[in-house]
Coordinates of C-alpha atoms in Angstrom, one line a residue:
Chain A
M79 CA 114.5 59.2 134.1
S80 CA 111.5 60.9 132.5
T81 CA 108.4 59.1 131.4
P82 CA 108.4 57.3 128.1
K83 CA 106.9 59.2 125.2
P84 CA 103.7 57.9 123.6
Y85 CA 104.1 55.6 120.6
M86 CA 103.6 56.7 117.0
N87 CA 100.1 56.5 115.4
P88 CA 100.0 52.9 114.2
Y89 CA 98.8 53.8 110.7
F90 CA 101.5 56.4 110.3
A91 CA 104.1 53.9 111.6
G92 CA 102.8 51.4 109.2
F93 CA 103.1 53.9 106.3
L94 CA 106.7 54.6 107.3
L95 CA 107.5 50.9 107.6
G96 CA 105.9 50.4 104.2
C97 CA 108.2 53.1 102.8
V98 CA 111.3 51.4 104.3
L99 CA 110.1 48.1 102.9
L100 CA 109.5 49.7 99.5
G101 CA 112.9 51.3 99.6
A102 CA 114.4 47.9 100.4
F103 CA 112.7 46.4 97.4
Y104 CA 113.6 49.3 95.2
I105 CA 117.3 49.4 96.1
S106 CA 118.1 45.7 96.6
G107 CA 115.2 43.8 95.0
R108 CA 114.4 42.0 98.3
G109 CA 112.5 42.9 101.4
L110 CA 113.3 43.2 105.1
G111 CA 114.2 40.4 107.5
A112 CA 115.3 39.4 111.0
S113 CA 115.6 35.7 111.4
G114 CA 118.1 35.4 108.6
G115 CA 120.6 37.5 110.6
M116 CA 120.1 35.2 113.6
R117 CA 120.7 32.2 111.4
A118 CA 123.9 33.8 110.1
L119 CA 125.0 34.0 113.8
V120 CA 124.2 30.3 114.4
V121 CA 126.0 29.2 111.2
A122 CA 129.0 31.3 112.1
G123 CA 129.0 29.9 115.6
V124 CA 128.9 26.3 114.5
E125 CA 131.7 27.0 112.0
T126 CA 133.8 28.4 114.8
V127 CA 133.1 25.9 117.5
A128 CA 132.9 22.7 115.4
P129 CA 134.6 23.4 112.1
A130 CA 134.8 19.6 111.3
H131 CA 131.1 19.2 111.9
A132 CA 130.3 22.3 109.7
E133 CA 132.2 20.7 106.9
S134 CA 130.2 17.5 106.9
A135 CA 126.7 18.4 108.0
P136 CA 124.6 19.1 104.9
F137 CA 123.0 22.4 106.0
Y138 CA 126.3 24.1 106.7
V139 CA 127.8 22.7 103.5
E140 CA 124.9 24.2 101.5
Q141 CA 125.2 27.5 103.3
R142 CA 128.8 27.7 102.6
A143 CA 128.3 26.8 98.9
A144 CA 125.7 29.7 98.7
N145 CA 127.9 32.2 100.7
P146 CA 131.6 31.3 100.4
E147 CA 132.4 34.2 102.8
S148 CA 131.7 34.2 106.5
P149 CA 128.0 34.5 107.1
L150 CA 128.8 37.4 109.4
R151 CA 130.0 39.4 106.4
G152 CA 126.6 39.0 104.6
W153 CA 123.7 41.2 103.9
L154 CA 121.4 39.5 106.5
F155 CA 123.7 39.9 109.4
F156 CA 124.4 43.6 108.7
H157 CA 120.7 44.1 108.3
M158 CA 120.2 42.7 111.8
L159 CA 122.9 45.0 113.2
G160 CA 121.1 47.9 111.6
L161 CA 117.8 46.8 113.1
L162 CA 119.3 46.8 116.6
A163 CA 120.9 50.2 116.1
G164 CA 117.7 51.7 114.7
A165 CA 115.6 50.3 117.5
F166 CA 118.0 51.6 120.1
L167 CA 118.0 55.0 118.6
S168 CA 114.2 55.1 118.7
G169 CA 114.3 53.9 122.3
V170 CA 116.6 56.7 123.2
V171 CA 114.4 59.3 121.4
G172 CA 111.3 57.9 123.1
N173 CA 112.9 57.5 126.6
R174 CA 112.2 53.8 126.6
V175 CA 115.6 52.3 127.1
D176 CA 115.5 50.4 130.4
F177 CA 116.6 47.0 131.7
K178 CA 113.4 45.3 132.6
L179 CA 111.5 42.1 132.1
E180 CA 108.0 42.6 130.7
R181 CA 105.3 40.0 131.6
G182 CA 101.6 39.4 131.9
P183 CA 100.0 40.6 135.2
N184 CA 99.3 37.2 136.5
I185 CA 102.5 35.1 136.0
T186 CA 105.7 35.0 137.9
V187 CA 109.1 36.2 136.5
R188 CA 110.2 32.6 136.5
S189 CA 107.4 31.3 134.3
R190 CA 107.7 34.3 132.0
M191 CA 111.4 33.4 131.6
I192 CA 110.6 29.7 130.8
F193 CA 107.9 30.5 128.4
V194 CA 109.7 33.2 126.5
V195 CA 112.7 30.9 125.9
L196 CA 110.3 28.2 124.8
G197 CA 108.5 30.6 122.4
G198 CA 111.9 31.7 121.0
L199 CA 112.8 28.0 120.5
L200 CA 109.7 27.4 118.5
F201 CA 109.8 30.6 116.6
G202 CA 113.5 30.1 115.7
F203 CA 112.8 26.6 114.5
G204 CA 109.6 27.6 112.6
S205 CA 111.3 30.5 110.9
Q206 CA 113.8 28.2 109.3
L207 CA 111.3 25.6 108.3
G208 CA 109.0 28.4 106.9
R209 CA 111.9 30.2 105.1
G210 CA 111.5 33.4 107.0
C211 CA 109.7 35.0 109.9
T212 CA 107.0 37.6 110.3
S213 CA 109.2 40.2 108.5
G214 CA 111.1 38.2 105.8
S215 CA 108.3 35.9 104.8
A216 CA 105.0 37.4 105.9
L217 CA 105.5 41.2 105.5
S218 CA 107.9 41.1 102.6
G219 CA 105.8 38.4 101.1
M220 CA 102.7 40.5 101.3
A221 CA 104.4 43.4 99.6
S222 CA 105.6 41.2 96.7
L223 CA 102.3 39.2 96.7
S224 CA 104.2 36.0 97.3
F225 CA 101.8 33.0 97.6
G226 CA 104.1 31.3 100.1
G227 CA 104.6 34.5 102.1
I228 CA 100.9 35.1 102.5
I229 CA 100.3 31.4 103.4
T230 CA 103.0 31.7 106.1
M231 CA 101.5 34.9 107.4
L232 CA 98.0 33.3 107.7
A233 CA 99.6 30.3 109.4
I234 CA 101.5 32.4 111.9
F235 CA 98.5 34.5 113.0
G236 CA 96.2 31.5 112.7
G237 CA 98.4 29.4 114.9
A238 CA 98.7 32.1 117.5
Y239 CA 94.9 32.7 117.6
I240 CA 94.2 29.0 118.0
M241 CA 96.6 28.7 120.9
A242 CA 95.7 32.1 122.4
Y243 CA 92.8 30.7 124.5
F244 CA 94.9 27.9 126.0
F245 CA 97.7 30.3 127.1
R246 CA 95.5 33.2 128.2
K247 CA 96.9 32.9 131.7
L248 CA 100.3 34.1 130.4
W249 CA 98.9 37.4 129.3
L250 CA 95.6 38.3 130.9
Chain M
M742 CA 122.6 45.7 91.4
I743 CA 125.1 47.5 93.7
S744 CA 128.7 46.8 94.7
P745 CA 129.3 44.3 97.5
E746 CA 130.8 46.8 100.0
F747 CA 128.2 49.4 99.5
D748 CA 125.6 46.6 99.7
L749 CA 126.4 46.1 103.4
V750 CA 126.1 49.9 104.1
I751 CA 122.6 49.7 102.5
A752 CA 121.8 46.6 104.6
V753 CA 122.6 48.5 107.8
L754 CA 120.7 51.6 106.8
L755 CA 117.6 49.7 105.8
G756 CA 117.8 47.6 109.0
A757 CA 118.1 50.8 111.0
G758 CA 115.0 52.3 109.3
F759 CA 113.2 49.0 110.0
G760 CA 114.2 48.9 113.7
F761 CA 113.5 52.5 114.3
V762 CA 109.9 52.3 112.9
L763 CA 109.2 49.0 114.7
E764 CA 110.3 50.6 118.1
Q765 CA 108.4 53.8 117.4
A766 CA 105.3 51.8 116.7
G767 CA 105.5 50.0 120.1
F768 CA 106.8 46.7 118.9
S769 CA 109.4 46.6 121.7
S770 CA 106.5 45.9 124.2
T771 CA 105.6 42.3 124.4
R772 CA 102.2 43.0 125.9
K773 CA 101.3 45.4 123.1
L774 CA 102.3 42.7 120.5
V775 CA 100.2 40.0 122.1
G776 CA 97.2 42.3 122.6
L777 CA 96.3 41.4 119.0
F778 CA 95.4 37.9 120.1
Y779 CA 93.3 39.0 123.1
G780 CA 91.5 41.9 121.6
Y781 CA 92.9 44.7 123.8
D782 CA 95.4 46.2 121.4
F783 CA 95.5 45.8 117.6
T784 CA 98.5 48.0 117.0
V785 CA 100.5 45.1 115.4
L786 CA 97.8 44.3 112.9
K787 CA 97.4 48.0 112.0
V788 CA 101.1 48.6 111.5
F789 CA 101.7 45.3 109.7
F790 CA 98.8 45.6 107.2
T791 CA 99.4 49.3 106.6
A792 CA 103.1 48.6 105.8
G793 CA 102.2 45.6 103.6
V794 CA 99.6 47.6 101.6
T795 CA 101.9 50.6 101.3
A796 CA 104.8 48.7 100.0
M797 CA 102.7 46.5 97.7
T798 CA 100.9 49.6 96.3
G799 CA 104.3 51.3 95.8
I800 CA 105.7 48.3 94.0
L801 CA 102.8 48.1 91.6
V802 CA 102.6 51.8 91.0
L803 CA 106.4 52.2 90.3
G804 CA 106.3 49.1 88.1
H805 CA 103.3 50.6 86.2
L806 CA 105.1 53.9 85.7
G807 CA 108.2 52.0 84.4
A808 CA 110.4 53.2 87.3
L809 CA 110.9 49.8 88.9
D810 CA 111.9 46.6 87.2
T811 CA 109.3 44.3 88.7
S812 CA 110.9 41.2 87.2
A813 CA 113.9 41.8 89.5
I814 CA 111.7 41.8 92.6
Y815 CA 112.4 38.7 94.7
V816 CA 109.2 36.8 95.2
N817 CA 110.0 34.3 97.9
P818 CA 109.4 30.8 96.7
T819 CA 106.5 28.7 97.8
F820 CA 107.0 25.3 99.5
L821 CA 103.5 24.7 100.6
W822 CA 103.9 22.3 103.6
S823 CA 106.9 24.0 105.1
A824 CA 105.3 27.4 104.8
L825 CA 102.1 26.1 106.5
I826 CA 103.8 24.0 109.3
G827 CA 106.6 26.5 109.8
G828 CA 104.0 29.2 110.1
L829 CA 101.9 27.3 112.7
I830 CA 105.0 26.6 114.8
M831 CA 105.9 30.2 114.6
G832 CA 102.3 31.1 115.7
V833 CA 102.6 28.9 118.8
G834 CA 106.0 30.5 119.5
F835 CA 104.4 33.9 119.2
I836 CA 101.8 33.2 121.9
L837 CA 104.3 31.5 124.3
G838 CA 107.0 34.1 123.9
G839 CA 105.2 37.2 123.0
F840 CA 107.7 38.2 120.3
C841 CA 108.7 37.4 116.7
P842 CA 112.4 37.6 115.7
G843 CA 112.2 41.2 114.4
T844 CA 110.3 42.5 117.4
S845 CA 112.5 40.6 119.9
L846 CA 115.7 42.2 118.4
C847 CA 113.9 45.5 118.6
A848 CA 112.9 45.0 122.3
A849 CA 116.3 43.7 123.2
A850 CA 117.9 46.8 121.8
V851 CA 116.0 48.9 124.3
G852 CA 116.9 46.6 127.2
R853 CA 114.1 44.1 127.5
I854 CA 115.5 41.1 129.3
D855 CA 112.6 38.8 128.2
A856 CA 113.4 39.7 124.6
M857 CA 117.1 38.7 125.1
L858 CA 115.9 35.4 126.4
F859 CA 113.6 35.0 123.4
I860 CA 116.6 35.6 121.1
G861 CA 118.6 33.0 123.0
G862 CA 115.8 30.5 122.6
A863 CA 115.5 31.4 118.9
L864 CA 119.2 30.8 118.3
V865 CA 118.9 27.4 119.8
G866 CA 115.7 26.7 117.8
I867 CA 117.6 27.7 114.6
L868 CA 120.4 25.4 115.6
G869 CA 117.9 22.6 116.1
F870 CA 116.7 23.1 112.5
T871 CA 120.2 23.3 111.0
E872 CA 121.4 20.2 112.9
F873 CA 118.4 18.1 111.9
Y874 CA 118.3 19.6 108.4
E875 CA 119.0 16.2 106.8
Q876 CA 115.9 14.6 108.5
L877 CA 113.8 17.7 107.9
R878 CA 114.7 18.2 104.2
P879 CA 111.9 16.1 102.7
L880 CA 109.4 18.3 104.5
Y881 CA 111.4 21.4 103.8
M882 CA 111.4 20.8 100.1
A883 CA 107.9 19.2 99.7
E884 CA 105.4 20.7 97.3
A885 CA 107.7 23.2 95.7
M886 CA 105.6 25.6 93.6
G887 CA 108.2 28.1 92.6
N888 CA 108.2 31.8 92.9
I889 CA 104.5 32.2 92.4
T890 CA 102.4 35.2 93.5
M891 CA 98.9 35.2 95.0
A892 CA 97.6 36.9 91.8
S893 CA 98.9 34.1 89.6
V894 CA 97.5 31.4 91.8
L895 CA 94.1 33.0 91.7
G896 CA 94.5 33.9 88.0
I897 CA 93.7 37.6 88.5
P898 CA 95.8 40.6 87.6
A899 CA 98.2 41.8 90.4
P900 CA 96.5 45.1 91.0
V901 CA 93.1 43.4 91.4
F902 CA 94.6 41.2 94.2
G903 CA 96.2 44.3 95.6
L904 CA 92.8 46.0 95.7
L905 CA 91.3 43.0 97.5
L906 CA 94.1 43.1 100.0
A907 CA 93.7 46.8 100.6
I908 CA 90.0 46.4 101.1
V909 CA 90.4 43.5 103.5
A910 CA 93.0 45.5 105.4
I911 CA 90.7 48.6 105.8
A912 CA 87.8 46.3 106.8
A913 CA 90.1 44.7 109.4
F914 CA 91.1 48.1 110.7
I915 CA 87.5 49.1 111.2
G916 CA 86.5 45.8 112.7
T917 CA 89.4 45.5 115.1
S918 CA 89.0 49.1 116.2
W919 CA 85.4 48.2 117.1
I920 CA 86.5 45.1 119.0
Q921 CA 89.2 47.0 120.8
S922 CA 86.8 49.7 122.0
N923 CA 84.4 47.0 123.2
V924 CA 87.1 45.1 125.1
R925 CA 88.4 48.3 126.6
S926 CA 84.8 49.6 127.2
E927 CA 85.7 52.8 125.3
P928 CA 83.4 54.6 122.9
F929 CA 83.8 53.6 119.2
T930 CA 84.3 57.0 117.6
L931 CA 86.9 58.9 115.7
N932 CA 87.8 62.5 116.3
P933 CA 85.9 64.3 113.4
V934 CA 89.0 66.3 112.5
H935 CA 91.0 63.1 112.1
R936 CA 88.2 61.3 110.4
K937 CA 88.7 62.9 107.0
Y938 CA 92.4 62.1 107.1
Y939 CA 91.6 58.5 107.8
V940 CA 89.2 58.4 104.9
L941 CA 91.7 60.1 102.6
A942 CA 94.5 57.7 103.7
G943 CA 92.2 54.7 103.1
L944 CA 91.1 55.9 99.7
T945 CA 94.6 56.7 98.4
P946 CA 95.8 53.1 97.9
I947 CA 92.5 52.0 96.5
L948 CA 92.5 54.8 93.9
L949 CA 96.1 54.2 93.0
L950 CA 95.5 50.5 92.5
L951 CA 92.4 51.2 90.4
L952 CA 94.5 53.4 88.2
V953 CA 97.2 50.7 87.9
W954 CA 94.5 48.2 87.0
I955 CA 92.5 50.2 84.4
T956 CA 95.1 52.5 82.7
P957 CA 97.7 51.1 80.3
S958 CA 101.2 50.9 81.9
H959 CA 103.9 53.3 80.8
Q960 CA 105.5 50.5 78.8
Q961 CA 102.2 49.5 77.2
Q962 CA 101.6 53.2 76.1
I963 CA 105.0 53.3 74.4
L964 CA 104.4 49.9 72.8
N965 CA 101.0 51.1 71.5
H966 CA 102.4 54.4 70.3
V967 CA 105.2 52.7 68.4
E968 CA 102.9 50.1 66.9
A969 CA 100.6 52.8 65.6
N970 CA 103.2 55.4 64.4
Y971 CA 106.5 53.7 63.6
T972 CA 106.2 54.1 59.9
A973 CA 105.5 57.8 60.2
E974 CA 108.0 58.5 62.9
N975 CA 110.8 56.5 61.3
P976 CA 110.3 57.1 57.6
G977 CA 113.5 55.4 56.5
K978 CA 116.2 58.0 57.4
H979 CA 117.7 55.5 59.9
R980 CA 117.6 52.5 57.5
M981 CA 120.8 50.6 57.1
V982 CA 121.5 48.3 54.1
T983 CA 123.4 45.0 54.2
D984 CA 126.7 46.2 52.9
H985 CA 126.7 49.3 55.2
L986 CA 126.2 47.1 58.3
A987 CA 128.9 44.7 57.1
Y988 CA 131.3 47.6 56.6
E989 CA 130.6 49.1 60.1
L990 CA 131.0 45.7 61.7
M991 CA 134.4 45.2 59.9
N992 CA 135.7 48.6 60.8
H993 CA 133.9 50.2 63.7
A994 CA 132.3 47.3 65.6
H995 CA 133.1 48.9 68.9
D996 CA 131.1 52.0 68.1
Y997 CA 127.9 50.1 68.0
N998 CA 125.5 48.2 70.2
I999 CA 123.7 45.7 67.9
I1000 CA 120.4 44.7 69.3
H1001 CA 118.6 41.7 67.8
V1002 CA 114.9 42.0 68.7
H1003 CA 112.7 39.0 68.6
D1004 CA 109.2 38.3 69.5
S1005 CA 109.1 34.6 70.2
D1006 CA 109.4 33.3 73.7
A1007 CA 111.9 30.6 72.7
L1008 CA 115.5 31.9 72.9
P1009 CA 116.9 32.1 69.4
D1010 CA 119.7 29.9 68.3
T1011 CA 122.3 32.6 68.4
L1012 CA 125.7 31.4 67.2
R1013 CA 126.1 31.2 63.4
S1014 CA 122.6 32.5 62.8
G1015 CA 122.6 36.1 63.8
V1016 CA 124.7 39.2 63.5
P1017 CA 127.9 38.7 65.5
G1018 CA 128.0 40.4 68.8
A1019 CA 124.3 41.2 68.9
T1020 CA 122.4 41.4 72.1
Y1021 CA 119.2 39.4 72.0
V1022 CA 116.2 41.2 73.5
H1023 CA 112.6 40.3 73.4
Y1024 CA 110.7 43.2 71.8
R1025 CA 108.3 43.6 74.7
E1026 CA 111.2 43.6 77.2
L1027 CA 113.1 46.4 75.4
L1028 CA 111.5 48.8 77.8
Q1029 CA 112.5 47.0 81.0
P1030 CA 114.5 49.4 83.1
H1031 CA 117.6 47.2 82.9
Y1032 CA 117.9 47.8 79.2
I1033 CA 117.5 51.6 79.5
P1034 CA 121.3 52.2 79.9
L1035 CA 122.0 50.1 76.8
L1036 CA 119.5 52.0 74.8
R1037 CA 120.6 55.4 76.1
S1038 CA 124.3 54.7 75.9
R1039 CA 126.1 58.0 74.9
Y1040 CA 129.2 56.4 73.5
K1041 CA 127.7 53.8 71.2
N1042 CA 125.2 54.0 68.4
L1043 CA 122.4 51.4 68.2
I1044 CA 121.7 49.2 65.3
F1045 CA 118.5 47.1 65.5
V1046 CA 118.3 43.9 63.5
A1047 CA 115.6 41.3 63.5
D1048 CA 114.3 38.3 61.5
D1049 CA 111.6 40.6 60.3
P1050 CA 112.9 44.1 59.3
E1051 CA 109.7 45.7 60.4
L1052 CA 110.4 44.5 64.0
A1053 CA 113.9 46.0 63.8
R1054 CA 112.3 49.3 62.6
K1055 CA 109.9 49.3 65.6
G1056 CA 112.8 48.6 67.9
A1057 CA 114.7 51.6 66.5
T1058 CA 111.7 53.8 66.7
M1059 CA 111.1 52.8 70.3
A1060 CA 114.8 53.5 71.2
L1061 CA 114.6 56.9 69.6
R1062 CA 111.4 57.6 71.4
I1063 CA 112.8 56.9 74.9
G1064 CA 115.9 59.0 74.3
A1065 CA 118.5 57.1 72.2
E1066 CA 120.6 59.6 70.2
H1067 CA 121.0 57.4 67.2
A1068 CA 119.3 54.2 66.3
S1069 CA 119.5 52.5 62.9
W1070 CA 117.7 49.4 61.7
L1071 CA 118.7 46.8 59.2
N1072 CA 116.3 46.9 56.2
V1073 CA 116.5 43.2 55.6
G1074 CA 115.9 40.2 57.8
V1075 CA 119.0 38.7 59.6
S1076 CA 118.9 35.5 57.6
E1077 CA 118.8 37.5 54.3
F1078 CA 121.8 39.5 55.6
R1079 CA 123.8 36.4 56.3
Q1080 CA 122.8 34.9 53.0
S1081 CA 124.0 38.0 51.1
I1082 CA 127.3 38.1 52.9
F1083 CA 128.2 34.4 53.2
E1084 CA 126.8 32.8 50.0
V1085 CA 129.0 33.3 47.0
P1086 CA 127.1 33.7 43.8
D1087 CA 128.1 32.1 40.5
P1088 CA 130.8 34.5 39.1
R1089 CA 129.3 34.2 35.6
Q1090 CA 126.3 36.1 36.8
L1091 CA 128.3 39.1 38.0
T1092 CA 128.3 41.1 34.8
S1093 CA 129.1 44.7 35.8
K1094 CA 132.2 45.9 37.5
A1095 CA 130.1 47.3 40.4
E1096 CA 128.7 43.8 41.0
R1097 CA 132.2 42.2 41.0
D1098 CA 133.5 44.9 43.4
R1099 CA 130.6 44.3 45.7
E1100 CA 131.2 40.6 45.7
R1101 CA 134.9 41.1 46.5
F1102 CA 133.9 43.3 49.4
R1103 CA 131.4 40.6 50.6
V1104 CA 134.0 37.9 50.6
M1105 CA 136.2 40.1 52.7
A1106 CA 133.3 40.9 55.0
A1107 CA 132.4 37.2 55.4
R1108 CA 136.0 36.4 56.5
T1109 CA 136.0 39.2 59.1
L1110 CA 132.6 38.3 60.4
L1111 CA 133.6 34.7 60.8
E1112 CA 136.7 35.9 62.8
I1113 CA 134.5 38.1 65.0
E1114 CA 132.1 35.1 65.5
D1115 CA 135.0 32.9 66.6
R1116 CA 136.2 35.5 69.1
L1117 CA 132.7 35.8 70.5
K1118 CA 132.0 32.1 70.5
H1119 CA 132.1 32.0 74.3
M1120 CA 130.4 35.3 74.9
A1121 CA 127.6 35.1 72.5
Q1122 CA 125.3 33.1 74.7
P1123 CA 122.2 35.1 75.6
I1124 CA 122.0 36.0 79.2
K1125 CA 119.0 34.7 81.0
R1126 CA 117.9 37.2 83.6
E1127 CA 116.9 35.8 87.0
P1128 CA 115.2 37.7 89.8
V1129 CA 117.7 38.9 92.5
E1130 CA 118.1 36.1 95.0
P1131 CA 118.9 37.1 98.6
S1132 CA 121.6 35.0 100.2
G1133 CA 118.8 32.9 101.8
G1134 CA 115.9 32.9 104.2
C1135 CA 114.2 35.7 106.0

């Protein structure tokens, strides 16, 4: 396999991403997102595995009331599938598709695996409490000047900066 | 806005564009992402802020030019505590895991095993929230502030906040580039050929936002023009008198779109007080993009009515100005129109034959209009427009 191609200029990439985001607002009136698609998967999973539970627990009942169809037939899930496809295409173009585990230089594979799952847990939980993640709340919120979106953005990056010192061994 | 099936195609395409650019920018590399927090790589900040400023500028410029209905833009609602606490939890997750949901999907798509583990963790984390939703709901719903924007909180016009954001972003780009070159012990310079492009790219949003701020918007220009020139531009050729309107309603109601313009913020009491079948539109909102198809309809002629005939005349002038083929206006107020049709005068006062004929016509008209009103009883409610709500969450 040949060597990966260099990444795009960050400002140009940002400009393109901004255009996609603007297109999303122009066409659909809403921005971009990622964690919503994951939630659709979770809700669909619960509805399949424990249908009785899904009919009584309040979150699933509210979800169903808002989207009577299966969550897997909704905008957010298809959006996520598109994200995967687009990223894969870019990986192919840039020669970057490769099964590997990336980690900081000074931690073991085992600890990287533990911490990445923990990080996912927290991010997944936080994205639901904060009504959206870095894309849906922070980025789309910045574009629409949403107060809540910008607060969430500051909290995400603020939280990460505060903790960065304590977890520097993971990355440096 | 678009049909449900096509909606999903659009969702995939927008997602694909999103994923492609994220991966091209290097967001599939966890070490590149985390570099932001240790000063060795600020790619994330540069991409993120450039994208935010680009889209924000685009929205404000398109709205200013009248090409985008900014009232239909979804501003995610603010629930202060959940936004803050959720954000902090996400921040900790970011440092521990080295991804956020979007970037983890992006990295998993190009085969990163750690990203797949992150997604697994995120799914469990989401499940944790959905399972304990009942207990978390008080926090989740606390301090609801509605769909407010940064500009409205600070009490400044949106383009001014946009300008501040753009300036902060550019300052952050310069500052972080300086930090990055120090951390990496590289010289802090720009290739002089590139330098002018960077300056140009930085000035563009600032200039655009300044223009949005200081120039009147497309809508404001039309409003000003109509306000100043409506008597000259609409000298009375398109005026419609009470009996003419009643006749058209009785015989050709389907050929017309009747638009009742008003200028108060309270919704008018529609039934039994207006012209049957009228669409109620606030005068200032007449130019919103979602009314354009109504105003430019090729198959229906427009009749403007209002409580004040001058307002109806302004509405008709505006419609003609933005491309309506035919727009008339009722030359009396709506209540006067109703009074003429529905109130039967004392027969002894009708002296000439013409007056008696007219009264006979009006009695007939009153009967037909009441029938139309009855038919429309359940349809005549004014439609309150809400911003487009996504089916939830991020």
